[in-house]
XYZ file of C-alpha atoms in Angstrom:
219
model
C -66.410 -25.979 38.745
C -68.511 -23.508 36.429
C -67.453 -23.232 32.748
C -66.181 -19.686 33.327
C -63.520 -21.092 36.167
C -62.240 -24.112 34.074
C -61.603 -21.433 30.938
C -59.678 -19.113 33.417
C -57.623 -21.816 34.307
C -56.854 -22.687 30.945
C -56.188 -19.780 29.663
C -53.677 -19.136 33.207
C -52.141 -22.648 31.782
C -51.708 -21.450 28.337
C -49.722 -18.084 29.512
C -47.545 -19.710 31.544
C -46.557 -22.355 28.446
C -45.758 -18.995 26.427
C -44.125 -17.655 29.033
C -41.479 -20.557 29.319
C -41.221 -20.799 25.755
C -40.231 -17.223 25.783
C -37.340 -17.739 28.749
C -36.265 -20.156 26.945
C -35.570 -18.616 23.676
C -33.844 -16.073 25.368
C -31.419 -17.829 27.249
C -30.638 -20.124 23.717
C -30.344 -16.456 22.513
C -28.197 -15.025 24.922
C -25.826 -18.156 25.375
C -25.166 -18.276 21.470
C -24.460 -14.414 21.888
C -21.934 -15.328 24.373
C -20.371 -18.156 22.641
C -19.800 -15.970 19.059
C -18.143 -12.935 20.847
C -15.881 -15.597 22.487
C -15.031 -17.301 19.917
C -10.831 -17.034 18.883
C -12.046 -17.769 15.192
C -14.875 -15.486 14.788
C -12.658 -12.975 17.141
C -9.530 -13.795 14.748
C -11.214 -13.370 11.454
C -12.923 -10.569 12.361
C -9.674 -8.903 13.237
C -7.650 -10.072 10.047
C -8.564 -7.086 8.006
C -7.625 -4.844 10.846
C -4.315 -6.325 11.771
C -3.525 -6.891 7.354
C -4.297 -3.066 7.026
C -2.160 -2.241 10.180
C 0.091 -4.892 8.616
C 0.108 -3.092 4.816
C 0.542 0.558 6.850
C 3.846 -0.641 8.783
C 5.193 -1.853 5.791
C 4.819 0.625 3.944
C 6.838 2.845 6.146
C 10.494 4.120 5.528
C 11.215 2.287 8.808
C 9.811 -0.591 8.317
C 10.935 -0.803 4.920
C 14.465 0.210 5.440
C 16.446 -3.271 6.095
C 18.697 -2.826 9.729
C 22.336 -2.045 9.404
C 24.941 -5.162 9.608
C 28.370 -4.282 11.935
C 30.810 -3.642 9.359
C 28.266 -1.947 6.949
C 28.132 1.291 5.233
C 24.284 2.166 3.909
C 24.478 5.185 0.940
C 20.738 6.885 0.806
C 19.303 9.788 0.459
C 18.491 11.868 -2.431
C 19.949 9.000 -5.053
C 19.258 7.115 -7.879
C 20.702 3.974 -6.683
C 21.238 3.390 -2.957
C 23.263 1.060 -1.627
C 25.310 -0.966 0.694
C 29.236 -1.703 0.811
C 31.201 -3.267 3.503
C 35.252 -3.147 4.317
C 35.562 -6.444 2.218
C 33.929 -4.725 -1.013
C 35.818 -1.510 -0.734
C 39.615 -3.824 -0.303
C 38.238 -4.690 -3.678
C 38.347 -1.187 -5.339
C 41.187 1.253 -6.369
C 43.191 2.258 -3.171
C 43.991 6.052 -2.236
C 46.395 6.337 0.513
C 46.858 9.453 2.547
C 49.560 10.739 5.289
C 47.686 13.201 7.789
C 48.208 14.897 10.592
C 45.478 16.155 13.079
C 44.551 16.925 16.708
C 42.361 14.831 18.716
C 40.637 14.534 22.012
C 44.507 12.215 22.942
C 46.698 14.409 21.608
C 48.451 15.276 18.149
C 47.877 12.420 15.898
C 50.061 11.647 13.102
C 48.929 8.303 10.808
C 48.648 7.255 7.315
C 45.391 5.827 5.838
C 45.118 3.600 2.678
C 41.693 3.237 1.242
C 38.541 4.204 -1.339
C 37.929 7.738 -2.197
C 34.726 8.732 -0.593
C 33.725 10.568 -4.036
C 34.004 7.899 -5.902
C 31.592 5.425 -3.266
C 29.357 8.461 -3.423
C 29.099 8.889 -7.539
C 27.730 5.211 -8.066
C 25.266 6.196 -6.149
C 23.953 8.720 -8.345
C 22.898 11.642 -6.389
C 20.262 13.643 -7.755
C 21.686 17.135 -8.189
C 19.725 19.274 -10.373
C 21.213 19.468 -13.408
C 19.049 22.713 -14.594
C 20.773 25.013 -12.180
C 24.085 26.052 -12.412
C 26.699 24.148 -10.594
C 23.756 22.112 -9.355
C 26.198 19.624 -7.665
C 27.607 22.910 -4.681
C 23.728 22.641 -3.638
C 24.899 19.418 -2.359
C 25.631 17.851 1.046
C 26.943 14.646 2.776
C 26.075 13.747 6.530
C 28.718 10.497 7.826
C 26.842 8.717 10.779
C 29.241 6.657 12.688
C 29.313 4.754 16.306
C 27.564 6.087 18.658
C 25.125 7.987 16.433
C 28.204 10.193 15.740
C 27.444 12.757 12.842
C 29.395 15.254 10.793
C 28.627 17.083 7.674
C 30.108 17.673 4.381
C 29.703 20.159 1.559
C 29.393 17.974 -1.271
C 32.160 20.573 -3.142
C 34.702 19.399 -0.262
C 35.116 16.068 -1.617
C 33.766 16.346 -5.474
C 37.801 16.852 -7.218
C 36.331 19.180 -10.006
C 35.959 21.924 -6.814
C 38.577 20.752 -3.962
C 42.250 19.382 -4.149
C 41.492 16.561 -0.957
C 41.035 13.632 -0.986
C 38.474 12.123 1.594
C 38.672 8.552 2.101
C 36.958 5.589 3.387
C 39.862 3.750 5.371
C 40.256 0.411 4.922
C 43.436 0.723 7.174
C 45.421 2.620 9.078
C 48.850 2.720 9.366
C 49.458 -0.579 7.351
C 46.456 -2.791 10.298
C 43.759 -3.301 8.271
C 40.066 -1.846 10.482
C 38.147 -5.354 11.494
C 35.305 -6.205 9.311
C 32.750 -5.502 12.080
C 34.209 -2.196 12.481
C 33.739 -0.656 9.549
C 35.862 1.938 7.417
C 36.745 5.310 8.915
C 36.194 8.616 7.597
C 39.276 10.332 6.571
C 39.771 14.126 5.901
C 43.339 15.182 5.158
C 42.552 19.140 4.806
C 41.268 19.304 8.530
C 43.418 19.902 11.453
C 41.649 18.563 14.249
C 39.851 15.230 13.971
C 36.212 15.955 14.821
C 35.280 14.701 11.012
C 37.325 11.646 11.154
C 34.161 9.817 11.880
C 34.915 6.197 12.831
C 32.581 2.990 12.922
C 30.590 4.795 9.623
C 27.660 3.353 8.722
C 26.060 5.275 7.189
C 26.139 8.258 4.125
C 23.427 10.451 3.231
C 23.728 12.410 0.419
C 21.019 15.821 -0.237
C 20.665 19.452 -0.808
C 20.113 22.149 0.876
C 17.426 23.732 -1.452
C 14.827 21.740 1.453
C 15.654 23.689 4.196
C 16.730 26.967 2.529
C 13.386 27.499 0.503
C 11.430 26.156 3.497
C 12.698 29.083 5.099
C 11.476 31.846 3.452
């Protein structure tokens, strides 16, 4: 073998040695890729800020904020100072109303008489937020009663406030002398209408506004 030949085949011997090293460095590189995008820690950590933020978002929410309504309760909101919750047990506790009505209904003329809480008065220690620089801020007022079933009707807030209107709305405790169930709720009582499409039963909720929103939006 001539000296040029046996440095050929060294140098054939050396490239190959590199070339292995090289394969194998990959393959240590591409299973330790593998293993680190697989990994539930590294995958969980990596995600924590994510799901916190998505976490932080949702709770900031008015949904997600807003506590779910118990059977038998009666959420005030809206535009107020202090909202609140009151159930059939709390309003048996307060001054009693009672009212002798007569209406028409989806069964027929209804004749009953209701004892219970003068809706006003559950609405006042709420403290809506009427503005006080306008004149008679409180007529810009209104009061939407959600009951079972989604069931909605709306009040002018001068229907039930007894500085503007002679009735007397109530929350029912009772009708007739039967006291509602507790899961039920109170029902909405309105002496000065004659059919009963505002009687809303099952309430749960009352939300008290204005209309200045919806009027000045529409200009």
């Amino acid at each position: 073998m001539t000296q040029d030949e046996d440095r050929r085949r060294c140098a054939g011997r050396a490239a190959r040695r590199v070339a292995h090293v090289c394969a194998a460095a990959a393959t240590a590189l591409l299973i330790t890729s593998c293993g680190t995008a697989d990994d539930p820690k590294d995958t969980a950590a990596s995600s924590a800020p994510a799901s916190a933020s998505a976490s932080a978002s949702a709770s900031a929410s008015p949904k997600a904020s807003a506590a779910p309504i118990k059977p038998g309760e009666v959420r005030i909101a809206g535009e107020v100072d202090k909202p609140y919750t009151i159930t059939l047990a709390d309003l048996r506790k307060l001054p009693q109303a009672e009212a002798s009505v007569e209406f028409i209904s989806a069964k027929g003329d209804q004749k009953h008489t209701y004892q219970g809480v003068l809706l006003h008065e559950v609405l006042k220690a709420a403290q809506p937020r009427f503005d006080q620089g306008k004149k008679n801020g409180q007529l810009r007022g209104v009061v939407a009663a959600t009951g079972g079933g989604d069931y909605r009707a709306v009040f002018a807030w001068a229907e039930l406030d007894p500085g503007f209107a002679k009735s007397q709305i109530l929350l029912a405790v009772s009708e007739d002398g039967t006291a509602f169930e507790d899961s039920a709720g109170p029902r909405l009582v309105v002496p000065q209408d004659t059919r009963g499409g505002r009687y809303v039963s099952e309430l749960n909720q009352l939300w008290v506004g204005t209309v200045d929103p919806v009027v000045d939006g529409a200009h």
